[in-house]
Short mmCIF file of C-alpha atoms and ligand atoms in Angstrom, two decimals:
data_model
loop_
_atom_site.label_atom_id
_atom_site.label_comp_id
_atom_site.label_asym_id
_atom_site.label_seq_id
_atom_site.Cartn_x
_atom_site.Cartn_y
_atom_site.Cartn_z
CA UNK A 25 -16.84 -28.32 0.14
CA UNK A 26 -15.23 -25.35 -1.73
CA UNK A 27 -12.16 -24.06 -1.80
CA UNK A 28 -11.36 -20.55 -1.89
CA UNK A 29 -7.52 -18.97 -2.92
CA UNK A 30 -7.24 -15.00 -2.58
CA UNK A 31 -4.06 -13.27 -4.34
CA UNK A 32 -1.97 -10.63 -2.91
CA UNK A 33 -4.13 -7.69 -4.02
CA UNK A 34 -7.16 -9.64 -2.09
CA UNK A 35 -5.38 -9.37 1.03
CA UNK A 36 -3.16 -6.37 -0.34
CA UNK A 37 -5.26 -3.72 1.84
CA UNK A 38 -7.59 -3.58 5.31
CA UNK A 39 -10.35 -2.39 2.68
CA UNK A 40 -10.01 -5.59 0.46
CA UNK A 41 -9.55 -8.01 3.32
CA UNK A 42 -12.93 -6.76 4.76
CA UNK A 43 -14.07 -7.81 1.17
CA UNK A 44 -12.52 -11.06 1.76
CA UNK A 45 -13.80 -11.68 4.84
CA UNK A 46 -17.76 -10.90 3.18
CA UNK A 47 -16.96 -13.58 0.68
CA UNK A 48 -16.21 -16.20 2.78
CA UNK A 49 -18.92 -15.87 5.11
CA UNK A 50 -22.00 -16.90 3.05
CA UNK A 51 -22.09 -20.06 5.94
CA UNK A 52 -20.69 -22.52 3.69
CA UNK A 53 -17.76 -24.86 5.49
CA UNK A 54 -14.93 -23.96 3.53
CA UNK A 55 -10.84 -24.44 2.77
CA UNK A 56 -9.53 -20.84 2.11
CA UNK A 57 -5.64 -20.77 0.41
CA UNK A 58 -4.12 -16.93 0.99
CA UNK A 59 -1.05 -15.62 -0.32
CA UNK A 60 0.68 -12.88 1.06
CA UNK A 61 0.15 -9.52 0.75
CA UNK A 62 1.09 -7.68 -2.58
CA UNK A 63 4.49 -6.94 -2.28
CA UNK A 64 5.45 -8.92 0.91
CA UNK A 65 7.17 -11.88 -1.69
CA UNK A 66 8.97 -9.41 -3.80
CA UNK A 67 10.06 -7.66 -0.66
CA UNK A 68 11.45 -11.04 0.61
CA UNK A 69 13.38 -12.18 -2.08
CA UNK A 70 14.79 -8.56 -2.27
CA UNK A 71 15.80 -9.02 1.20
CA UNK A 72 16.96 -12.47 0.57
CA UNK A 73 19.23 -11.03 -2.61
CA UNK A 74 20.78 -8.46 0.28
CA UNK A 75 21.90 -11.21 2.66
CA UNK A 76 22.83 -12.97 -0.15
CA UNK A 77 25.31 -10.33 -1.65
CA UNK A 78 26.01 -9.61 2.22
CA UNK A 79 24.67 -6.09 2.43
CA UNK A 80 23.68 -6.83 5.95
CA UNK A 81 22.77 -3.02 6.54
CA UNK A 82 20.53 -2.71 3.73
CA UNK A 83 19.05 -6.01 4.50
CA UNK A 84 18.47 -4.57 7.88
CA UNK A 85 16.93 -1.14 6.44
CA UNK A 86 14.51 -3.66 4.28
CA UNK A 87 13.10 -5.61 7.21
CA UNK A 88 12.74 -2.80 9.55
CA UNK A 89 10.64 -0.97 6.41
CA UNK A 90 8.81 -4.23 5.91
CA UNK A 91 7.63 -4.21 9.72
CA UNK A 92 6.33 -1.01 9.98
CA UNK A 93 3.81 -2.07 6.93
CA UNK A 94 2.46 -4.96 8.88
CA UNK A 95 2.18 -2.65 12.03
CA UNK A 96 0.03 -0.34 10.58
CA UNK A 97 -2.47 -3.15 8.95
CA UNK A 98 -2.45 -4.31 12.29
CA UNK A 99 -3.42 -0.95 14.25
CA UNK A 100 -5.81 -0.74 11.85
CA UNK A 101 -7.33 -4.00 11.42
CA UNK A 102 -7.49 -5.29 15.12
CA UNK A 103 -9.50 -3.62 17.63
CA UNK A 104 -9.17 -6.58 20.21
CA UNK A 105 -6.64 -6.16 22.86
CA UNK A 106 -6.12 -10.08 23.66
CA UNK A 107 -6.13 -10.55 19.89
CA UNK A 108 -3.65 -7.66 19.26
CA UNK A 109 -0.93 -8.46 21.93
CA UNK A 110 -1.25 -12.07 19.66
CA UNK A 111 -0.96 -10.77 16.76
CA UNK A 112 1.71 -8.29 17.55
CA UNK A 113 3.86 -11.39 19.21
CA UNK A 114 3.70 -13.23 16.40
CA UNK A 115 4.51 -10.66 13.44
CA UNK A 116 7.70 -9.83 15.74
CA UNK A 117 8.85 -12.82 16.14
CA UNK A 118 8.55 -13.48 12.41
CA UNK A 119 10.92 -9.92 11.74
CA UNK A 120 12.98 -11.22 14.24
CA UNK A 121 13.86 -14.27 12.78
CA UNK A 122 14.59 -12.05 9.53
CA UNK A 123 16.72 -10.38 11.01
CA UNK A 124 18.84 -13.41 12.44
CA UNK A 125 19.02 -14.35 9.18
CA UNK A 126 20.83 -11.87 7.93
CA UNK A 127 23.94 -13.08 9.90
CA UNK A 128 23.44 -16.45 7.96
CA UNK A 129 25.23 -17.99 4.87
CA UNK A 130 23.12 -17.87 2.25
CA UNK A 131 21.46 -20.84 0.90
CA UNK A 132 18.38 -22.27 -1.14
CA UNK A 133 17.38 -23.23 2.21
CA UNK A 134 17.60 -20.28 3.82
CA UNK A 135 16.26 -18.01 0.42
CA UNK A 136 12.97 -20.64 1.05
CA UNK A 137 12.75 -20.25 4.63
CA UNK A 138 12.34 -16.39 4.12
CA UNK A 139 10.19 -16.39 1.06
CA UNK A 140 8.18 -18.42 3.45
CA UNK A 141 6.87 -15.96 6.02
CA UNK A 142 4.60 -13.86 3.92
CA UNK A 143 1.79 -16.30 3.83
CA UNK A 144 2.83 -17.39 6.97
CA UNK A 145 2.18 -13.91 8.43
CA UNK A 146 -0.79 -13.44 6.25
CA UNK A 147 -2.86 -16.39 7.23
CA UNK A 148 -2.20 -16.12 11.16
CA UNK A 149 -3.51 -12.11 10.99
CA UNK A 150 -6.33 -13.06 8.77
CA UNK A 151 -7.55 -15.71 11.25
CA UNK A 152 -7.15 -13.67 14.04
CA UNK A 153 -9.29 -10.95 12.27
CA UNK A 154 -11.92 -13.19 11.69
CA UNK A 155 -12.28 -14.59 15.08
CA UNK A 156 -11.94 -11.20 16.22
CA UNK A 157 -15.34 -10.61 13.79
CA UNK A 158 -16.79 -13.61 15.92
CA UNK A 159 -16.14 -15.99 12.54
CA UNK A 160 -15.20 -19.69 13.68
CA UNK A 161 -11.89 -19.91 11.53
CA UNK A 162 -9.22 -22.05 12.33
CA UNK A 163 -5.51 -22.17 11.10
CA UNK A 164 -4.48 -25.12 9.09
CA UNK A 165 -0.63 -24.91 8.60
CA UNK A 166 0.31 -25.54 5.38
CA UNK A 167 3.68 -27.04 6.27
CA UNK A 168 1.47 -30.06 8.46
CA UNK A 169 0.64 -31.47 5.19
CA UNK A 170 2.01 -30.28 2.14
CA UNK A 171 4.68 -31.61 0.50
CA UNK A 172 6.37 -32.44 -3.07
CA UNK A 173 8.39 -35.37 -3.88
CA UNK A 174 11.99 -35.71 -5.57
CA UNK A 175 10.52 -35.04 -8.72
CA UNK A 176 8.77 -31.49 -7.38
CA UNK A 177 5.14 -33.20 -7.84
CA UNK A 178 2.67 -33.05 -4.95
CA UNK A 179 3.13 -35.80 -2.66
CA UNK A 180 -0.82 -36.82 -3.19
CA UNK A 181 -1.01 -39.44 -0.85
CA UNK A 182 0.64 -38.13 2.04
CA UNK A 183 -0.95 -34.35 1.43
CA UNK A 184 -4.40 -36.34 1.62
CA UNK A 185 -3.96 -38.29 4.86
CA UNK A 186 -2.04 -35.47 6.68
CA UNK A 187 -4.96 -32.80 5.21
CA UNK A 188 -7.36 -35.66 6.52
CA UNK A 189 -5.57 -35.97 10.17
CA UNK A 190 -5.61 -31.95 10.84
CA UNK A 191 -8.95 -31.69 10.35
CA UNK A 192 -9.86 -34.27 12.15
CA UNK A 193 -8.18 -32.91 15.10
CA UNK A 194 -8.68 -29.85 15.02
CA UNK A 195 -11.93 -28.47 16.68
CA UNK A 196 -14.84 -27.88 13.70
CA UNK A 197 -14.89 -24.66 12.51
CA UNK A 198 -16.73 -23.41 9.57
CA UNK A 199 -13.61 -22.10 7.57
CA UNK A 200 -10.37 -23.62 7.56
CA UNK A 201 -7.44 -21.50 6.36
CA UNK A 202 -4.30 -22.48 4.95
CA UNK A 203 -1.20 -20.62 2.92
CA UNK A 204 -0.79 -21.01 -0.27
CA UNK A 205 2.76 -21.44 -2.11
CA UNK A 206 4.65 -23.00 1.00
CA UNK A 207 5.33 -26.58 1.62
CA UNK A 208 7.86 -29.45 2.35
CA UNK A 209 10.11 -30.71 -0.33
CA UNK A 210 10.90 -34.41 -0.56
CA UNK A 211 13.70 -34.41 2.67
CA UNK A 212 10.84 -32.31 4.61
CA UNK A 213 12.50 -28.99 4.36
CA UNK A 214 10.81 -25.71 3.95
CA UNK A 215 10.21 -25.52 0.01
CA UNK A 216 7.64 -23.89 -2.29
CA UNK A 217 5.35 -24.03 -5.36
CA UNK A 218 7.16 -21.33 -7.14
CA UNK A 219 6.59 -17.96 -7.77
CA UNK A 220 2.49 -17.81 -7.73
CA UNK A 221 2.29 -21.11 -6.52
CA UNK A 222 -0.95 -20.27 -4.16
CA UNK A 223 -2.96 -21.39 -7.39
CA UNK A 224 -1.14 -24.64 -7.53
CA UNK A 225 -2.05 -24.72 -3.95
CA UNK A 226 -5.59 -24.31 -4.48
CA UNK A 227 -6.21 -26.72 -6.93
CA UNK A 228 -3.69 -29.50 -4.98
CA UNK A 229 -5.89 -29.05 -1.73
CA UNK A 230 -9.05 -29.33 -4.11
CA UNK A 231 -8.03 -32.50 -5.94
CA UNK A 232 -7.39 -34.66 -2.68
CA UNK A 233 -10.55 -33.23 -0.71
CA UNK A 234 -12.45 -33.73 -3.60
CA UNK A 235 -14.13 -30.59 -3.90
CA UNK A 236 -17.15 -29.02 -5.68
CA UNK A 237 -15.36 -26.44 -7.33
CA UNK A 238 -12.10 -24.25 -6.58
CA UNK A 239 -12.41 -20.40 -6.75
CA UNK A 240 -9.34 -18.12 -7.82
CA UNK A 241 -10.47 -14.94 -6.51
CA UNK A 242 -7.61 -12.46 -8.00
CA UNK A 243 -7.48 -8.16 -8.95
CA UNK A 244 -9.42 -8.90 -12.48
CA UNK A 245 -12.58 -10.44 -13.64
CA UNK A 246 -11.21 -13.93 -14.80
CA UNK A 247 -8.81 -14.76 -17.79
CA UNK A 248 -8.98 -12.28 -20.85
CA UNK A 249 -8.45 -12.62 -24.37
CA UNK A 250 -5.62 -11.32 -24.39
CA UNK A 251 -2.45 -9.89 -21.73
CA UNK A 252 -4.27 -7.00 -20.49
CA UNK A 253 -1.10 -5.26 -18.85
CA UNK A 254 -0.01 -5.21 -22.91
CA UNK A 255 -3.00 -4.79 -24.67
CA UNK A 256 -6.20 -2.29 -24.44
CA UNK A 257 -9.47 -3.63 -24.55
CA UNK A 258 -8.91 -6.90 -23.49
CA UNK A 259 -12.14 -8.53 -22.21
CA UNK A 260 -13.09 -11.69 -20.12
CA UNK A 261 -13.81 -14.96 -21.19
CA UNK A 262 -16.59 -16.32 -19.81
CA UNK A 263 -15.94 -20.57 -20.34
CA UNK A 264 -12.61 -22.35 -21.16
CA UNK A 265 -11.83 -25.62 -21.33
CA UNK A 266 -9.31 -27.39 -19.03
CA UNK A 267 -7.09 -27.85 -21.93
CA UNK A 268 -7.45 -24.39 -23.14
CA UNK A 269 -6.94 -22.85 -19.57
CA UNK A 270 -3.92 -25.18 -19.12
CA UNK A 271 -2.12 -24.18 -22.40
CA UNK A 272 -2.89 -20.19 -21.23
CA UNK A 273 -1.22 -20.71 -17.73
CA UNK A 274 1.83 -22.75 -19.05
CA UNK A 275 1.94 -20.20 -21.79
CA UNK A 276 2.08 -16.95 -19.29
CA UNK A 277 -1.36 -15.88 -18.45
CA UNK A 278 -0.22 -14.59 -15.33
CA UNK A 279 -3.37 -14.70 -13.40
CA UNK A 280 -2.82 -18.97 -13.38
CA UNK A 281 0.45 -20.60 -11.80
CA UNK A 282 1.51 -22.73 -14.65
CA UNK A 283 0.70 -25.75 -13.27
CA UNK A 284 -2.75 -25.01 -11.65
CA UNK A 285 -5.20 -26.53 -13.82
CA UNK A 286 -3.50 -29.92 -13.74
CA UNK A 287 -4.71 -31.43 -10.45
CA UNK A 288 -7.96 -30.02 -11.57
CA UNK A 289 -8.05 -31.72 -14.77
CA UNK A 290 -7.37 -34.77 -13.50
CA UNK A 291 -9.76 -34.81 -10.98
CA UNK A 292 -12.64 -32.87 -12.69
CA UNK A 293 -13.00 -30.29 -10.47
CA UNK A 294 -14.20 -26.78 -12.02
CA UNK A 295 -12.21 -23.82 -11.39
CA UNK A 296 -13.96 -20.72 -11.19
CA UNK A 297 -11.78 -17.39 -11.78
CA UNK A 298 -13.15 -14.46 -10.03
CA UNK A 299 -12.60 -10.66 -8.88
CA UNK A 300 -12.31 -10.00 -5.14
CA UNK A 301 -13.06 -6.34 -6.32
CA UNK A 302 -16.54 -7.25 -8.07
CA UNK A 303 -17.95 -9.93 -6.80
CA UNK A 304 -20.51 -10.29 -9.04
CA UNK A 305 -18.90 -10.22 -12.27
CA UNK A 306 -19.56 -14.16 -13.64
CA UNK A 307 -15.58 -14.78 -13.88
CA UNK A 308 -14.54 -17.35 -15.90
CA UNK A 309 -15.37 -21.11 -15.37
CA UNK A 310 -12.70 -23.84 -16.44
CA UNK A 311 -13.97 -26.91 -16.83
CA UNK A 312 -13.97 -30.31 -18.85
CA UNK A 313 -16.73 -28.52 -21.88
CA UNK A 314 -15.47 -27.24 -24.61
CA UNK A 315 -17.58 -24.05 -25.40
CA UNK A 316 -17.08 -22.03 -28.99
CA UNK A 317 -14.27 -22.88 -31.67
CA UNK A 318 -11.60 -20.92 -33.18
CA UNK A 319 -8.77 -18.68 -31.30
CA UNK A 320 -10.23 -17.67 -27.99
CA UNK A 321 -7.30 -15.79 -26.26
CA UNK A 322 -3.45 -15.43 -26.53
CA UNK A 323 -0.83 -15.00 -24.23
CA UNK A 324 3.07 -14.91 -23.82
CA UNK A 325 5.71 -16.41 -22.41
CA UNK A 326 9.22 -15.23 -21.65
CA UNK A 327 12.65 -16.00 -20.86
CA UNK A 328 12.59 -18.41 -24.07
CA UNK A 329 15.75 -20.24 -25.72
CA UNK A 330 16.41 -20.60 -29.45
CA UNK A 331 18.43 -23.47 -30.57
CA UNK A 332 18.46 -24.38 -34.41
CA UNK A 333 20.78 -27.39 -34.24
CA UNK A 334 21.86 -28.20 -38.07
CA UNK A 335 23.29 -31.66 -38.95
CA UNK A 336 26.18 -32.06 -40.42
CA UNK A 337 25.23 -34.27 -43.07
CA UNK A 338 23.49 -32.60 -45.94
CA UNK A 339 20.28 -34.33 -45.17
CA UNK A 340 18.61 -35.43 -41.58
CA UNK A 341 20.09 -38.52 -41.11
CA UNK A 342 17.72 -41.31 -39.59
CA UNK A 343 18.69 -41.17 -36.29
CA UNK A 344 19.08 -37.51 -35.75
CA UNK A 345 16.27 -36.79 -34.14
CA UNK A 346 16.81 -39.23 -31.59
CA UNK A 347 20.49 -38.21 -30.65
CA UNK A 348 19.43 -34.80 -30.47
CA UNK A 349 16.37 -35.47 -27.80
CA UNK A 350 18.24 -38.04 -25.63
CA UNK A 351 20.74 -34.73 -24.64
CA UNK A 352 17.79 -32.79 -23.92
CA UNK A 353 15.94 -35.88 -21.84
CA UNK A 354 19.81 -36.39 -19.81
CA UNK A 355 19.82 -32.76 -18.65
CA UNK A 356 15.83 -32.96 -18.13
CA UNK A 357 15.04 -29.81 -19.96
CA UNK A 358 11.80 -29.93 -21.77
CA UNK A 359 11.47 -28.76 -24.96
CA UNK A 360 8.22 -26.48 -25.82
CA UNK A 361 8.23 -25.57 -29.40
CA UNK A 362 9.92 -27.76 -32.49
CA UNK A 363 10.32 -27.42 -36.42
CA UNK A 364 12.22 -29.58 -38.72
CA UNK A 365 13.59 -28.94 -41.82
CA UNK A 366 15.42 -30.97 -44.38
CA UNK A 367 18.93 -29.88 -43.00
CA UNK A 368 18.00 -28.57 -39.16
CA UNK A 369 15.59 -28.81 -35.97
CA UNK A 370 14.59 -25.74 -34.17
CA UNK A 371 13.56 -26.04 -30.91
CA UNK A 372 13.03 -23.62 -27.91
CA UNK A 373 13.61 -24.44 -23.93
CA UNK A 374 12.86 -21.81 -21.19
CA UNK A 375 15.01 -23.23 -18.88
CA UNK A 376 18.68 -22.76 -20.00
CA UNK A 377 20.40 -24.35 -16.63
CA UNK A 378 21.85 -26.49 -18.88
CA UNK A 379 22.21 -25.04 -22.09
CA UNK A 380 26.26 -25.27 -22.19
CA UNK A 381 26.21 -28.68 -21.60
CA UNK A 382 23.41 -29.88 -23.84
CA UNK A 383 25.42 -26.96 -26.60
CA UNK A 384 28.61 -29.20 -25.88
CA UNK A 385 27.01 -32.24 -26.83
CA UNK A 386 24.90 -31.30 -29.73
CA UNK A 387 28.01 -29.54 -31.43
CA UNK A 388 29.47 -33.42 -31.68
CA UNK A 389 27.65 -34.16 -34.25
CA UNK A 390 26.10 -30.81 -35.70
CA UNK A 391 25.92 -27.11 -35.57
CA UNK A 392 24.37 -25.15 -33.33
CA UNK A 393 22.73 -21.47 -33.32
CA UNK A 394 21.10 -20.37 -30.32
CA UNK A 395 19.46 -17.07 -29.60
CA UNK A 396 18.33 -16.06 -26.07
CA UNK A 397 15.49 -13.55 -25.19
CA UNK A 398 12.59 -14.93 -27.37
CA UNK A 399 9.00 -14.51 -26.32
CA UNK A 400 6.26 -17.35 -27.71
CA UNK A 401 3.22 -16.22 -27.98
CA UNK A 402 0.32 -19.13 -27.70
CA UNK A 403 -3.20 -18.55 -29.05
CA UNK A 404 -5.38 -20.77 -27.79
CA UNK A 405 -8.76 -21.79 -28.64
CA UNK A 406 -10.82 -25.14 -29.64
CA UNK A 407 -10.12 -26.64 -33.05
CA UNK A 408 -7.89 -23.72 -33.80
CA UNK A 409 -6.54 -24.83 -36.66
CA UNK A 410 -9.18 -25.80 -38.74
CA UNK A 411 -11.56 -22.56 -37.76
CA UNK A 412 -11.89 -20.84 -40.66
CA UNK A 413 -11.28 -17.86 -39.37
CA UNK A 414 -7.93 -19.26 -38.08
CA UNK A 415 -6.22 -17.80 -41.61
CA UNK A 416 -6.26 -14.33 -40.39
CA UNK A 417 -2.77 -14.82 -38.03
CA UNK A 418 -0.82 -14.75 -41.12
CA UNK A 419 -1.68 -11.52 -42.09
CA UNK A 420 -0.31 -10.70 -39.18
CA UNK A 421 3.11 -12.29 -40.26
CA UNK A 422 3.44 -9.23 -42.39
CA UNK A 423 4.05 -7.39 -39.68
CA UNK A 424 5.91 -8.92 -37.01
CA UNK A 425 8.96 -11.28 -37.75
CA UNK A 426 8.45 -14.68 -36.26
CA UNK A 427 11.09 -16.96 -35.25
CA UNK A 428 9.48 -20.41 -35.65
CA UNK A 429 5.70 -21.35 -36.27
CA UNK A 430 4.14 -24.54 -34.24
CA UNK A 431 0.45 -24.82 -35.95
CA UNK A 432 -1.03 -28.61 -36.03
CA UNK A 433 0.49 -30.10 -33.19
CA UNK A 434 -2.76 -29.81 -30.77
CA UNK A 435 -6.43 -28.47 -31.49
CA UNK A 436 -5.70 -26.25 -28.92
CA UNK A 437 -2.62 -24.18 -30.11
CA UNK A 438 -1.11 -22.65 -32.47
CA UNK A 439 2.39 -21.04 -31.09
CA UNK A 440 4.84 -18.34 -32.63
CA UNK A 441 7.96 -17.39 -31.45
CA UNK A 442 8.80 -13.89 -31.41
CA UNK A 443 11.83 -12.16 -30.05
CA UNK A 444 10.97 -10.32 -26.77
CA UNK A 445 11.59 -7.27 -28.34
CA UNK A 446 8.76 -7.93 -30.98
CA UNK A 447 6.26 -9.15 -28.27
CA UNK A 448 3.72 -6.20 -27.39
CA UNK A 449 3.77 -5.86 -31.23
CA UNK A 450 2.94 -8.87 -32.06
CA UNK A 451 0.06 -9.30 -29.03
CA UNK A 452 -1.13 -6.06 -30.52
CA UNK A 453 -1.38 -6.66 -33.97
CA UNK A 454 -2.51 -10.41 -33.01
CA UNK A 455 -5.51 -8.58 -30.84
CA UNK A 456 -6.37 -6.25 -33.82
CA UNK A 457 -6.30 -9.39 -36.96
CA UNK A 458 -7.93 -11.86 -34.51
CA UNK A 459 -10.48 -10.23 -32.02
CA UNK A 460 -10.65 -6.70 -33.53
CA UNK A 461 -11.60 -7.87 -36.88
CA UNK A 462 -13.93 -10.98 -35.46
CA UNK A 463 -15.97 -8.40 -34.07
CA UNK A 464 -15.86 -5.63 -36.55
P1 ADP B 19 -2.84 -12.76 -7.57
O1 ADP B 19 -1.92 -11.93 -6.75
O2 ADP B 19 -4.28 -12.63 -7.19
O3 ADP B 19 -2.38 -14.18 -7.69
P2 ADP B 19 -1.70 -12.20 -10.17
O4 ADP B 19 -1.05 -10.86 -10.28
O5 ADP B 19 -0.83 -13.37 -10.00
O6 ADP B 19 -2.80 -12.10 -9.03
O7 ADP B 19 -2.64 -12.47 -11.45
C1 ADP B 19 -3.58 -11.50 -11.86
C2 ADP B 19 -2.98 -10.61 -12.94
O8 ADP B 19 -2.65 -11.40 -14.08
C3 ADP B 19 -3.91 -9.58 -13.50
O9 ADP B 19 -3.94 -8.42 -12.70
C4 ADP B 19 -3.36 -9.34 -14.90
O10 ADP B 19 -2.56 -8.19 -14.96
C5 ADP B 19 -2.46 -10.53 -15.16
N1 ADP B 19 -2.78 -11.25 -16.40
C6 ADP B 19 -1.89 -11.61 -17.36
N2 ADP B 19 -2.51 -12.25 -18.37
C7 ADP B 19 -3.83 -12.29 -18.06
C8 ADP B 19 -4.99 -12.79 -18.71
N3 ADP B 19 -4.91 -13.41 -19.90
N4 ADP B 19 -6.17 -12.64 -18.11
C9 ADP B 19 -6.29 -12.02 -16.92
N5 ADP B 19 -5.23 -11.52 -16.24
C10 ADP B 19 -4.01 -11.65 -16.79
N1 LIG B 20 3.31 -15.08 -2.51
C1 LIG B 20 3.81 -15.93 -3.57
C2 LIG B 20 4.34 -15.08 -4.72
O1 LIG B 20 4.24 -13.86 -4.68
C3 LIG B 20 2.81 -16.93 -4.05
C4 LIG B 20 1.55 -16.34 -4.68
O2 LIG B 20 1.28 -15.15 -4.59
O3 LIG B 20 0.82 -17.13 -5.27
O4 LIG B 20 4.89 -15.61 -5.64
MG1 MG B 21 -0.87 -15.09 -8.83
#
C-alpha cells in the first residue's frame, strides 16, 4: 500500500482537486494525508491572534470572510443535493464553532483546536466529492489514532494498533483518507505536528503500515538545488539520500516538514516528491542510495541564535565544555552549529525560549555575546568535504561575511552562518560558485 500527502496548493482550487482526485484513482488501495487548503492555516492562526488580542469584531469579520471561501468551492464542486445539504451542515457547524470561540479565553488549547479545522474541513469535502464521483473513499479521522507522547514523538505503538482497529472496522474502501498535521498530544488533547506537519504525517502513517513508498505531491517538481523562492534557475534533483534529504528539511527546504524523513529512514520506506501540477515530471526519490558526490543542493534556515560564550580563564579550561552543554541539555535546547577556539565556543540555537536563563548561567563562569537574526545556510551533498570541487565555497567567502563555519562534522554538510540580512546573497553567490560554475 501507498501513501499519498497533497499540500495546500493540491487542494488550494476546484481545478487542482479534480487533479487530485485523477491521481488517486489509478485503482490502487491507498492512505491519502490532505492538508488544508492554501491559506485556510494562515487564516486560522490570524483569527486565533484576534481572539487572542480580543478583537472579537475583527475575529468575527475573519471567519465570516473565511466561510464565504468554502461556500463557493462548495457550489462549485458538489453537484449532489444529498451530498451538498452534508457538506453544507458540516462546514457550518465548523464556522460556528469559530465563532463560539471567539467569546473564549485564549489558550494553547484553544489556538490548537482552531488551527485544527482546516484539514478537518478539507478531508470531509474531499471525501464527499469523491463519493459524489462514485469513488469508494472513506474518512479515517486523524484524531482516532494519532497521537505524540510527552516528549512530542509519535506515539508508534498506539498510532499502529488504533490505525489497525479503524480500518478494520470500517467498511473496505479503496482509498482511505486522513488529515494531515492534527493529532492528540500525550493527555489526548487536540495537538499538532507543527506548522507543515502533513509531511510528518505522511511518513508517520507510512512507517507503521509499512508501506511501499510515500508520495509528497506538493506545487513544484521535487526538492531543488537550491531555495527557488530566492534563487533563479534552480532545478530538481532527481535522487537524494535519506541523510541528504533529512539535513535539507531540518535545514529549511520548505517543501519537507523538518522531521519528515525520519520515520522514513528508519523504516526504509522511499519517499517520492512530486508535482500535483505535472504529474509526470520524475520528482525526486529519497531513499537509503547514495547517488553522485560533492554539494548537491543548499538551503536556509532562519530565526537562528548566536552565542559566543568566552571563558574567563585565558585558555579553555578542561571542563568547559562540559559546564557549558549541561545548561543547554537543562533547558533542552539543542544546539545546531559549534566552533571552538582557544579562548571561546560559538554555538547557534533556533529556539531562544530559554535564552535568558541559559545567558544567566553561562555568564557565571564566562562571557557571553549573542546576536539574534542569523540565517545558516546548509549545503548538502555526499562526501562533501572531500569532493574536490568542494574548494569553490570559499571563494565565495570573499563575498559574503560568515558568522561561523561547520565543515567536517558529517559527509553530508558543510554549514555557514550568515546574518539574515546576508542570506539571498549568500544563496546567490553560493548558486553561482557551486552549480553555475559546475556546469559552465
Ligand atoms: P505544500 O503546501 O504542498 O506542503 P509547501 O509550500 O510547504 O507545499 O512546500 C513547497 C514549496 O517549498 C515550494 O513551492 C517552494 O517554494 C518551497 N521550497 C523551498 N525550498 C525548496 C527546495 N529546496 N526545493 C523545492 N521547493 C522548495
Ligand atoms: N495546514 C498545516 C499548515 O499550513 C499543515 C500543512 O500544510 O502541512 O501548516
Ligand atoms: Mg508543506
Amino acid at each position: 500500500m501507498k501513501v499519498l500527502k497533497f499540500g495546500g496548493t493540491s487542494v488550494g482550487s476546484i481545478n487542482n482537486i479534480r487533479k487530485v482526485k485523477e491521481i488517486i484513482t489509478d485503482g490502487n488501495k491507498k492512505i491519502v494525508v490532505l492538508s488544508a487548503m492554501s491559506g485556510t492555516t494562515n487564516a486560522l492562526v490570524q483569527i486565533s491572534e484576534l481572539i487572542k488580542n480580543k478583537q472579537v469584531n475583527e475575529a468575527f469579520q475573519n471567519i465570516e470572510t473565511l466561510h464565504e471561501k468554502y461556500k463557493l468551492v462548495l457550489d462549485e464542486l458538489i453537484e449532489e443535493t444529498s451530498i451538498k445539504l452534508d457538506v453544507t451542515n458540516y462546514i457550518d457547524s465548523v464556522f460556528d464553532f469559530l465563532k463560539s470561540c471567539t467569546s473564549k479565553k485564549h489558550s494553547e488549547l484553544l489556538y490548537n483546536k482552531i488551527v485544527s479545522q482546516g484539514e478537518l474541513l478539507s478531508t470531509y469535502f474531499f471525501t464527499k466529492y469523491l463519493h459524489q464521483e462514485g469513488v469508494n473513499a472513506r474518512l479515517l479521522p486523524a484524531l482516532d489514532f494519532m497521537r505524540i507522547d510527552k516528549t512530542n514523538d509519535p506515539d508508534d505503538f498506539y498510532i499502529q494498533q488504533n490505525l489497525q482497529r479503524i480500518i478494520d472496522q470500517a467498511l473496505p474502501a479503496d482509498i482511505y483518507i486522513t488529515q494531515g498535521f492534527i493529532c492528540l498530544n500525550a493527555f489526548g488533547e487536540i495537538a499538532n505536528l507543527q506548522r507543515g506537519g502533513s509531511d510528518y504525517t505522511a511518513t508517520i502513517i507510512g512507517a507503521v503500515v509499512k508501506a511501499e513508498e510515500v508520495q509528497i505531491w506538493t506545487d513544484i517538481d521535487g526538492m531543488h538545488n537550491n531555495d527557488p523562492r530566492f534563487v533563479e534557475n534552480t532545478h530538481a534533483i532527481s535522487n537524494l539520500s535519506f541523510d541528504e534529504a533529512a539535513e535539507l528539511a531540518y535545514f529549511g527546504a520548505k517543501i519537507l516538514h523538518p522531521q519528515t524523513v525520519m520515520p522514513a529512514r528508519e523504516a526504509n520506506i522511499p519517499v517520492r516528491l512530486k508535482n500535483t501540477m505535472d504529474p509526470e515530471s520524475y520528482g525526486t526519490l529519497i531513499s537509503k542510495d547514495f547517488k553522485g558526490e560533492g554539494i548537491k543542493a543548499i538551503a536556509a534556515k532562519d530565526g537562528i541564535t548566536a552565542i559566543k560564550i568566552k571563558s574567563a580563564r585565558m585558555l579553555l579550561a578542561h571542563g568547559f565544555l562540559k559546564k557549558v552543554f549541561e545548561i543547554f541539555e537543562k533547558y533542552e535546547t539543542a544546539i545546531d552549529m559549534i566552533t571552538t577556539s582557544e579562548i571561546a565556543v560559538s554555538l547557534t540555537i533556533d529556539d531562544d525560549k530559554n535564552l535568558n536563563a541559559i545567558i544567566d548561567e553561562l555568564e557565571k563562569f564566562s562571557t557571553v555575546e549573542v546576536d539574534n537574526q542569523q540565517s545558516i545556510i546548509c549545503l548538502v551533498g555526499h562526501l562533501v568535504v572531500r569532493h574536490h570541487e568542494t574548494h569553490r565555497l570559499f571563494q565565495v567567502l570573499q563575498d559574503i561575511s560568515v558568522r561561523m563555519i561547520s565543515y567536517g562534522g558529517s559527509n553530508n554538510n558543510i554549514s555557514l552562518l550568515v546574518s539574515s540580512n546576508d542570506k539571498i546573497t549568500a544563496l546567490k553567490c553560493l548558486n553561482a560558485y557551486i552549480f553555475d560554475f559546475a556546469t559552465a
